[in-house]
Amino acid sequence: MRKPLTTERRLPPGLNAPAAPVRSLTSAVHASLRADILTCRLAPGEKLPVAVLAKKFDVSLSAVREALSRLVADGFVMSEDQRGFRVTPLDIEDLEDLTNTRIEIEVLALRRSMAHGDAAWEQGLRDAWDTLRQVPYALARQTPPHDGGWADLHFAFHEALVSACGLTWLMRLRRTLFEQSERYRALARTVPAGAERDVNAEHLAIFEATIARDAETASAAMDAHFRVTMELVREAVQRG
């Protein structure tokens, strides 16, 4: 027998669940759909029938509509007049726009971190890199939680690089771009790993230049890192 959707483990940190049970269910549906979209378990362009989702999660139609509306605001879902909701499609033009924008924002944040980072920032970066490099990159081609935590550690490493940026709005925009790029990275898993790519070496180059406060080399390494990923994703999108 199918169990009703539980909310406790899916709610965002700090949400006051007892005060708003309907919103808590909405948040749970939002979190579940968002995770499936980011990992492409819900495919780009896939329809999202409200009634079907309400039955799946055992919640009201209004809870599903609100969750989908929030995903529209996040850019993960599209709302079409008289046609309902569907997962936002992925395409080459959007990939290039997203990648180029992300490089601009990421490099700016990285340069600011190198300029303002203190000893604590440097140690945090060392710790993040040391933890990430111990997980085999081969696991990154698996979906969480079968990736050995690689996705979370990868996020933590890139977060540590720019954590001394000091601009809250810039970091919010950066987080949005990172999350949107995760959908494309999930698609890249379908492309056979090329022998010419060494992700650990790419990360090491970024790390070493950043620790050395070599802004030009670190920026170039970050730019190259994102563009290699873009080319792999381009191949996956063209295949799909």
PDB file of C-alpha atoms in Angstrom:
ATOM      1  CA  MET A   1       0.000   0.000   0.000  1.00  0.00           C
ATOM      2  CA  ARG A   2       1.345   3.408  -0.983  1.00  0.00           C
ATOM      3  CA  LYS A   3       2.290   5.591   1.973  1.00  0.00           C
ATOM      4  CA  PRO A   4       1.409   9.311   2.120  1.00  0.00           C
ATOM      5  CA  LEU A   5       4.194  11.752   1.423  1.00  0.00           C
ATOM      6  CA  THR A   6       6.181  12.539   4.559  1.00  0.00           C
ATOM      7  CA  THR A   7       7.444  16.069   5.030  1.00  0.00           C
ATOM      8  CA  GLU A   8       9.963  16.087   7.855  1.00  0.00           C
ATOM      9  CA  ARG A   9      13.064  15.023   5.948  1.00  0.00           C
ATOM     10  CA  ARG A  10      12.259  17.041   2.842  1.00  0.00           C
ATOM     11  CA  LEU A  11      11.610  20.451   4.341  1.00  0.00           C
ATOM     12  CA  PRO A  12      14.184  23.216   3.867  1.00  0.00           C
ATOM     13  CA  PRO A  13      16.254  23.956   7.004  1.00  0.00           C
ATOM     14  CA  GLY A  14      14.577  26.418   9.344  1.00  0.00           C
ATOM     15  CA  LEU A  15      11.021  25.932   8.034  1.00  0.00           C
ATOM     16  CA  ASN A  16       8.479  26.162  10.827  1.00  0.00           C
ATOM     17  CA  ALA A  17       6.463  23.059   9.934  1.00  0.00           C
ATOM     18  CA  PRO A  18       3.821  23.075  12.733  1.00  0.00           C
ATOM     19  CA  ALA A  19       2.608  26.579  11.825  1.00  0.00           C
ATOM     20  CA  ALA A  20       1.671  25.785   8.221  1.00  0.00           C
ATOM     21  CA  PRO A  21       0.897  22.134   7.419  1.00  0.00           C
ATOM     22  CA  VAL A  22      -0.404  22.886   3.901  1.00  0.00           C
ATOM     23  CA  ARG A  23       2.709  24.870   3.053  1.00  0.00           C
ATOM     24  CA  SER A  24       4.816  22.079   4.537  1.00  0.00           C
ATOM     25  CA  LEU A  25       3.258  19.604   2.113  1.00  0.00           C
ATOM     26  CA  THR A  26       3.844  22.069  -0.699  1.00  0.00           C
ATOM     27  CA  SER A  27       7.488  22.399   0.340  1.00  0.00           C
ATOM     28  CA  ALA A  28       7.857  18.634   0.412  1.00  0.00           C
ATOM     29  CA  VAL A  29       6.399  18.264  -3.084  1.00  0.00           C
ATOM     30  CA  HIS A  30       8.564  21.147  -4.303  1.00  0.00           C
ATOM     31  CA  ALA A  31      11.726  19.562  -2.859  1.00  0.00           C
ATOM     32  CA  SER A  32      10.956  16.143  -4.344  1.00  0.00           C
ATOM     33  CA  LEU A  33      10.147  17.465  -7.825  1.00  0.00           C
ATOM     34  CA  ARG A  34      13.129  19.804  -7.741  1.00  0.00           C
ATOM     35  CA  ALA A  35      15.499  16.930  -6.913  1.00  0.00           C
ATOM     36  CA  ASP A  36      14.060  14.830  -9.746  1.00  0.00           C
ATOM     37  CA  ILE A  37      14.430  17.717 -12.199  1.00  0.00           C
ATOM     38  CA  LEU A  38      18.023  18.468 -11.177  1.00  0.00           C
ATOM     39  CA  THR A  39      19.036  14.841 -11.692  1.00  0.00           C
ATOM     40  CA  CYS A  40      16.965  14.523 -14.904  1.00  0.00           C
ATOM     41  CA  ARG A  41      14.845  11.738 -13.431  1.00  0.00           C
ATOM     42  CA  LEU A  42      12.130  14.053 -14.718  1.00  0.00           C
ATOM     43  CA  ALA A  43      13.330  14.601 -18.270  1.00  0.00           C
ATOM     44  CA  PRO A  44      13.622  18.043 -19.891  1.00  0.00           C
ATOM     45  CA  GLY A  45      10.304  18.868 -21.566  1.00  0.00           C
ATOM     46  CA  GLU A  46       8.384  16.181 -19.646  1.00  0.00           C
ATOM     47  CA  LYS A  47       4.772  17.022 -18.833  1.00  0.00           C
ATOM     48  CA  LEU A  48       3.804  17.431 -15.176  1.00  0.00           C
ATOM     49  CA  PRO A  49       0.083  16.623 -14.831  1.00  0.00           C
ATOM     50  CA  VAL A  50      -1.238  18.153 -11.614  1.00  0.00           C
ATOM     51  CA  ALA A  51      -3.776  15.399 -10.917  1.00  0.00           C
ATOM     52  CA  VAL A  52      -1.228  12.636 -11.468  1.00  0.00           C
ATOM     53  CA  LEU A  53       1.290  14.304  -9.144  1.00  0.00           C
ATOM     54  CA  ALA A  54      -1.355  14.927  -6.482  1.00  0.00           C
ATOM     55  CA  LYS A  55      -2.189  11.222  -6.503  1.00  0.00           C
ATOM     56  CA  LYS A  56       1.485  10.217  -6.473  1.00  0.00           C
ATOM     57  CA  PHE A  57       2.307  12.380  -3.452  1.00  0.00           C
ATOM     58  CA  ASP A  58      -1.106  11.927  -1.799  1.00  0.00           C
ATOM     59  CA  VAL A  59      -1.635  15.678  -1.466  1.00  0.00           C
ATOM     60  CA  SER A  60      -4.203  18.199  -2.690  1.00  0.00           C
ATOM     61  CA  LEU A  61      -4.265  19.680  -6.177  1.00  0.00           C
ATOM     62  CA  SER A  62      -3.594  23.114  -4.689  1.00  0.00           C
ATOM     63  CA  ALA A  63      -0.426  21.885  -2.949  1.00  0.00           C
ATOM     64  CA  VAL A  64       0.908  20.548  -6.256  1.00  0.00           C
ATOM     65  CA  ARG A  65      -0.010  23.721  -8.157  1.00  0.00           C
ATOM     66  CA  GLU A  66       1.756  25.881  -5.597  1.00  0.00           C
ATOM     67  CA  ALA A  67       4.848  23.662  -5.699  1.00  0.00           C
ATOM     68  CA  LEU A  68       4.893  23.828  -9.495  1.00  0.00           C
ATOM     69  CA  SER A  69       4.438  27.609  -9.415  1.00  0.00           C
ATOM     70  CA  ARG A  70       7.490  27.870  -7.181  1.00  0.00           C
ATOM     71  CA  LEU A  71       9.441  25.728  -9.630  1.00  0.00           C
ATOM     72  CA  VAL A  72       8.336  28.062 -12.437  1.00  0.00           C
ATOM     73  CA  ALA A  73       9.787  30.963 -10.439  1.00  0.00           C
ATOM     74  CA  ASP A  74      13.002  28.950 -10.005  1.00  0.00           C
ATOM     75  CA  GLY A  75      13.218  28.417 -13.779  1.00  0.00           C
ATOM     76  CA  PHE A  76      12.927  24.617 -13.559  1.00  0.00           C
ATOM     77  CA  VAL A  77       9.326  24.342 -14.812  1.00  0.00           C
ATOM     78  CA  MET A  78       7.321  26.097 -17.551  1.00  0.00           C
ATOM     79  CA  SER A  79       3.638  27.016 -17.333  1.00  0.00           C
ATOM     80  CA  GLU A  80       1.797  27.055 -20.650  1.00  0.00           C
ATOM     81  CA  ASP A  81      -1.695  28.484 -21.176  1.00  0.00           C
ATOM     82  CA  GLN A  82      -4.265  25.712 -21.491  1.00  0.00           C
ATOM     83  CA  ARG A  83      -1.487  23.103 -21.556  1.00  0.00           C
ATOM     84  CA  GLY A  84      -0.420  22.861 -17.927  1.00  0.00           C
ATOM     85  CA  PHE A  85       3.125  22.465 -16.642  1.00  0.00           C
ATOM     86  CA  ARG A  86       6.231  20.788 -17.988  1.00  0.00           C
ATOM     87  CA  VAL A  87       9.908  20.572 -17.113  1.00  0.00           C
ATOM     88  CA  THR A  88      11.857  23.404 -18.722  1.00  0.00           C
ATOM     89  CA  PRO A  89      13.625  22.040 -21.820  1.00  0.00           C
ATOM     90  CA  LEU A  90      17.393  22.119 -22.236  1.00  0.00           C
ATOM     91  CA  ASP A  91      19.019  23.308 -25.434  1.00  0.00           C
ATOM     92  CA  ILE A  92      22.377  24.362 -26.848  1.00  0.00           C
ATOM     93  CA  GLU A  93      21.651  28.087 -26.888  1.00  0.00           C
ATOM     94  CA  ASP A  94      20.624  28.054 -23.236  1.00  0.00           C
ATOM     95  CA  LEU A  95      23.653  25.911 -22.354  1.00  0.00           C
ATOM     96  CA  GLU A  96      26.045  28.415 -23.924  1.00  0.00           C
ATOM     97  CA  ASP A  97      24.304  31.394 -22.330  1.00  0.00           C
ATOM     98  CA  LEU A  98      24.270  29.712 -18.923  1.00  0.00           C
ATOM     99  CA  THR A  99      27.922  28.658 -19.149  1.00  0.00           C
ATOM    100  CA  ASN A 100      29.176  32.074 -20.253  1.00  0.00           C
ATOM    101  CA  THR A 101      27.159  33.840 -17.553  1.00  0.00           C
ATOM    102  CA  ARG A 102      28.339  31.387 -14.952  1.00  0.00           C
ATOM    103  CA  ILE A 103      31.975  31.905 -15.913  1.00  0.00           C
ATOM    104  CA  GLU A 104      31.615  35.688 -15.571  1.00  0.00           C
ATOM    105  CA  ILE A 105      30.009  35.415 -12.126  1.00  0.00           C
ATOM    106  CA  GLU A 106      32.229  32.591 -10.844  1.00  0.00           C
ATOM    107  CA  VAL A 107      35.466  34.277 -11.889  1.00  0.00           C
ATOM    108  CA  LEU A 108      34.381  37.565 -10.292  1.00  0.00           C
ATOM    109  CA  ALA A 109      33.535  35.774  -7.043  1.00  0.00           C
ATOM    110  CA  LEU A 110      36.811  33.831  -7.167  1.00  0.00           C
ATOM    111  CA  ARG A 111      38.895  36.971  -7.686  1.00  0.00           C
ATOM    112  CA  ARG A 112      37.163  38.671  -4.769  1.00  0.00           C
ATOM    113  CA  SER A 113      37.791  35.635  -2.550  1.00  0.00           C
ATOM    114  CA  MET A 114      41.492  35.640  -3.375  1.00  0.00           C
ATOM    115  CA  ALA A 115      41.652  39.360  -2.622  1.00  0.00           C
ATOM    116  CA  HIS A 116      39.757  39.183   0.686  1.00  0.00           C
ATOM    117  CA  GLY A 117      40.223  35.611   1.919  1.00  0.00           C
ATOM    118  CA  ASP A 118      41.946  35.140   5.275  1.00  0.00           C
ATOM    119  CA  ALA A 119      43.726  32.169   6.835  1.00  0.00           C
ATOM    120  CA  ALA A 120      40.433  30.562   7.830  1.00  0.00           C
ATOM    121  CA  TRP A 121      39.172  30.774   4.232  1.00  0.00           C
ATOM    122  CA  GLU A 122      42.408  29.252   2.973  1.00  0.00           C
ATOM    123  CA  GLN A 123      42.212  26.383   5.458  1.00  0.00           C
ATOM    124  CA  GLY A 124      38.574  25.745   4.560  1.00  0.00           C
ATOM    125  CA  LEU A 125      39.540  25.542   0.902  1.00  0.00           C
ATOM    126  CA  ARG A 126      42.384  23.137   1.661  1.00  0.00           C
ATOM    127  CA  ASP A 127      40.008  20.921   3.644  1.00  0.00           C
ATOM    128  CA  ALA A 128      37.368  20.957   0.887  1.00  0.00           C
ATOM    129  CA  TRP A 129      39.915  19.990  -1.765  1.00  0.00           C
ATOM    130  CA  ASP A 130      41.493  17.303   0.376  1.00  0.00           C
ATOM    131  CA  THR A 131      38.079  15.699   0.953  1.00  0.00           C
ATOM    132  CA  LEU A 132      36.970  15.902  -2.684  1.00  0.00           C
ATOM    133  CA  ARG A 133      40.166  14.435  -4.144  1.00  0.00           C
ATOM    134  CA  GLN A 134      39.789  11.280  -2.035  1.00  0.00           C
ATOM    135  CA  VAL A 135      36.534  10.307  -3.770  1.00  0.00           C
ATOM    136  CA  PRO A 136      37.146   8.658  -7.178  1.00  0.00           C
ATOM    137  CA  TYR A 137      35.783  10.785  -9.991  1.00  0.00           C
ATOM    138  CA  ALA A 138      34.376   7.638 -11.597  1.00  0.00           C
ATOM    139  CA  LEU A 139      31.631   7.775  -8.964  1.00  0.00           C
ATOM    140  CA  ALA A 140      30.515  11.176 -10.274  1.00  0.00           C
ATOM    141  CA  ARG A 141      28.847   9.398 -13.199  1.00  0.00           C
ATOM    142  CA  GLN A 142      26.420   7.802 -10.760  1.00  0.00           C
ATOM    143  CA  THR A 143      23.337   9.567  -9.429  1.00  0.00           C
ATOM    144  CA  PRO A 144      23.167  10.410  -5.712  1.00  0.00           C
ATOM    145  CA  PRO A 145      23.263   8.635  -3.323  1.00  0.00           C
ATOM    146  CA  HIS A 146      25.262   6.124  -5.380  1.00  0.00           C
ATOM    147  CA  ASP A 147      28.005   8.642  -6.169  1.00  0.00           C
ATOM    148  CA  GLY A 148      29.813   8.251  -2.848  1.00  0.00           C
ATOM    149  CA  GLY A 149      28.921  11.817  -1.946  1.00  0.00           C
ATOM    150  CA  TRP A 150      30.888  13.216  -4.894  1.00  0.00           C
ATOM    151  CA  ALA A 151      28.179  15.709  -5.936  1.00  0.00           C
ATOM    152  CA  ASP A 152      27.971  17.213  -2.453  1.00  0.00           C
ATOM    153  CA  LEU A 153      31.756  17.367  -2.084  1.00  0.00           C
ATOM    154  CA  HIS A 154      32.095  18.906  -5.540  1.00  0.00           C
ATOM    155  CA  PHE A 155      29.582  21.579  -4.572  1.00  0.00           C
ATOM    156  CA  ALA A 156      31.429  22.184  -1.280  1.00  0.00           C
ATOM    157  CA  PHE A 157      34.759  22.598  -3.084  1.00  0.00           C
ATOM    158  CA  HIS A 158      33.427  25.175  -5.529  1.00  0.00           C
ATOM    159  CA  GLU A 159      31.635  26.911  -2.661  1.00  0.00           C
ATOM    160  CA  ALA A 160      34.862  27.044  -0.638  1.00  0.00           C
ATOM    161  CA  LEU A 161      36.714  28.646  -3.549  1.00  0.00           C
ATOM    162  CA  VAL A 162      34.430  31.692  -3.530  1.00  0.00           C
ATOM    163  CA  SER A 163      33.270  31.754   0.095  1.00  0.00           C
ATOM    164  CA  ALA A 164      35.274  34.910   0.903  1.00  0.00           C
ATOM    165  CA  CYS A 165      33.618  36.860  -1.920  1.00  0.00           C
ATOM    166  CA  GLY A 166      31.703  39.059   0.505  1.00  0.00           C
ATOM    167  CA  LEU A 167      28.805  40.007  -1.810  1.00  0.00           C
ATOM    168  CA  THR A 168      25.536  38.369  -0.774  1.00  0.00           C
ATOM    169  CA  TRP A 169      23.582  39.129  -3.957  1.00  0.00           C
ATOM    170  CA  LEU A 170      26.412  37.933  -6.151  1.00  0.00           C
ATOM    171  CA  MET A 171      26.547  34.664  -4.216  1.00  0.00           C
ATOM    172  CA  ARG A 172      22.785  34.208  -4.552  1.00  0.00           C
ATOM    173  CA  LEU A 173      23.023  34.619  -8.307  1.00  0.00           C
ATOM    174  CA  ARG A 174      25.976  32.245  -8.378  1.00  0.00           C
ATOM    175  CA  ARG A 175      23.962  29.607  -6.483  1.00  0.00           C
ATOM    176  CA  THR A 176      21.095  29.895  -8.975  1.00  0.00           C
ATOM    177  CA  LEU A 177      23.455  29.431 -11.908  1.00  0.00           C
ATOM    178  CA  PHE A 178      25.131  26.457 -10.222  1.00  0.00           C
ATOM    179  CA  GLU A 179      21.776  24.736  -9.672  1.00  0.00           C
ATOM    180  CA  GLN A 180      20.673  25.322 -13.259  1.00  0.00           C
ATOM    181  CA  SER A 181      23.968  23.887 -14.496  1.00  0.00           C
ATOM    182  CA  GLU A 182      23.379  20.695 -12.478  1.00  0.00           C
ATOM    183  CA  ARG A 183      20.627  19.712 -14.901  1.00  0.00           C
ATOM    184  CA  TYR A 184      23.104  19.864 -17.760  1.00  0.00           C
ATOM    185  CA  ARG A 185      25.762  18.031 -15.755  1.00  0.00           C
ATOM    186  CA  ALA A 186      23.265  15.222 -15.172  1.00  0.00           C
ATOM    187  CA  LEU A 187      22.874  14.930 -18.941  1.00  0.00           C
ATOM    188  CA  ALA A 188      26.653  14.805 -19.369  1.00  0.00           C
ATOM    189  CA  ARG A 189      26.701  11.493 -17.478  1.00  0.00           C
ATOM    190  CA  THR A 190      25.241   9.883 -20.606  1.00  0.00           C
ATOM    191  CA  VAL A 191      28.349  10.746 -22.615  1.00  0.00           C
ATOM    192  CA  PRO A 192      31.157   8.142 -22.385  1.00  0.00           C
ATOM    193  CA  ALA A 193      34.010   9.507 -20.292  1.00  0.00           C
ATOM    194  CA  GLY A 194      36.694  10.840 -22.565  1.00  0.00           C
ATOM    195  CA  ALA A 195      40.242   9.716 -21.919  1.00  0.00           C
ATOM    196  CA  GLU A 196      41.377  13.268 -22.626  1.00  0.00           C
ATOM    197  CA  ARG A 197      39.632  14.691 -19.549  1.00  0.00           C
ATOM    198  CA  ASP A 198      41.127  14.566 -16.052  1.00  0.00           C
ATOM    199  CA  VAL A 199      38.690  16.338 -13.721  1.00  0.00           C
ATOM    200  CA  ASN A 200      40.933  15.919 -10.689  1.00  0.00           C
ATOM    201  CA  ALA A 201      43.733  17.675 -12.575  1.00  0.00           C
ATOM    202  CA  GLU A 202      41.334  20.482 -13.534  1.00  0.00           C
ATOM    203  CA  HIS A 203      40.282  20.932  -9.915  1.00  0.00           C
ATOM    204  CA  LEU A 204      43.887  20.758  -8.740  1.00  0.00           C
ATOM    205  CA  ALA A 205      44.903  23.503 -11.177  1.00  0.00           C
ATOM    206  CA  ILE A 206      42.130  25.767  -9.857  1.00  0.00           C
ATOM    207  CA  PHE A 207      43.016  24.954  -6.251  1.00  0.00           C
ATOM    208  CA  GLU A 208      46.752  25.550  -6.570  1.00  0.00           C
ATOM    209  CA  ALA A 209      46.364  28.850  -8.411  1.00  0.00           C
ATOM    210  CA  THR A 210      43.764  30.049  -5.906  1.00  0.00           C
ATOM    211  CA  ILE A 211      45.898  29.151  -2.885  1.00  0.00           C
ATOM    212  CA  ALA A 212      48.793  30.979  -4.545  1.00  0.00           C
ATOM    213  CA  ARG A 213      46.498  34.028  -5.026  1.00  0.00           C
ATOM    214  CA  ASP A 214      47.337  33.931  -8.733  1.00  0.00           C
ATOM    215  CA  ALA A 215      44.156  35.542 -10.031  1.00  0.00           C
ATOM    216  CA  GLU A 216      44.956  35.273 -13.743  1.00  0.00           C
ATOM    217  CA  THR A 217      45.896  31.584 -13.659  1.00  0.00           C
ATOM    218  CA  ALA A 218      43.003  30.667 -11.367  1.00  0.00           C
ATOM    219  CA  SER A 219      40.503  32.520 -13.565  1.00  0.00           C
ATOM    220  CA  ALA A 220      41.817  30.838 -16.718  1.00  0.00           C
ATOM    221  CA  ALA A 221      41.675  27.414 -15.051  1.00  0.00           C
ATOM    222  CA  MET A 222      38.089  27.998 -13.928  1.00  0.00           C
ATOM    223  CA  ASP A 223      37.083  29.171 -17.401  1.00  0.00           C
ATOM    224  CA  ALA A 224      38.643  26.093 -19.024  1.00  0.00           C
ATOM    225  CA  HIS A 225      37.034  23.762 -16.468  1.00  0.00           C
ATOM    226  CA  PHE A 226      33.521  25.019 -17.236  1.00  0.00           C
ATOM    227  CA  ARG A 227      34.048  24.990 -20.993  1.00  0.00           C
ATOM    228  CA  VAL A 228      35.171  21.353 -21.034  1.00  0.00           C
ATOM    229  CA  THR A 229      31.980  20.452 -19.198  1.00  0.00           C
ATOM    230  CA  MET A 230      29.966  22.527 -21.653  1.00  0.00           C
ATOM    231  CA  GLU A 231      31.366  20.587 -24.614  1.00  0.00           C
ATOM    232  CA  LEU A 232      30.458  17.259 -23.007  1.00  0.00           C
ATOM    233  CA  VAL A 233      26.957  18.490 -22.277  1.00  0.00           C
ATOM    234  CA  ARG A 234      26.631  19.865 -25.819  1.00  0.00           C
ATOM    235  CA  GLU A 235      27.312  16.349 -27.105  1.00  0.00           C
ATOM    236  CA  ALA A 236      24.726  14.887 -24.729  1.00  0.00           C
ATOM    237  CA  VAL A 237      22.060  17.434 -25.728  1.00  0.00           C
ATOM    238  CA  GLN A 238      22.719  16.837 -29.436  1.00  0.00           C
ATOM    239  CA  ARG A 239      22.406  13.096 -28.924  1.00  0.00           C
ATOM    240  CA  GLY A 240      19.222  13.458 -26.926  1.00  0.00           C
TER     241      GLY A 240
END
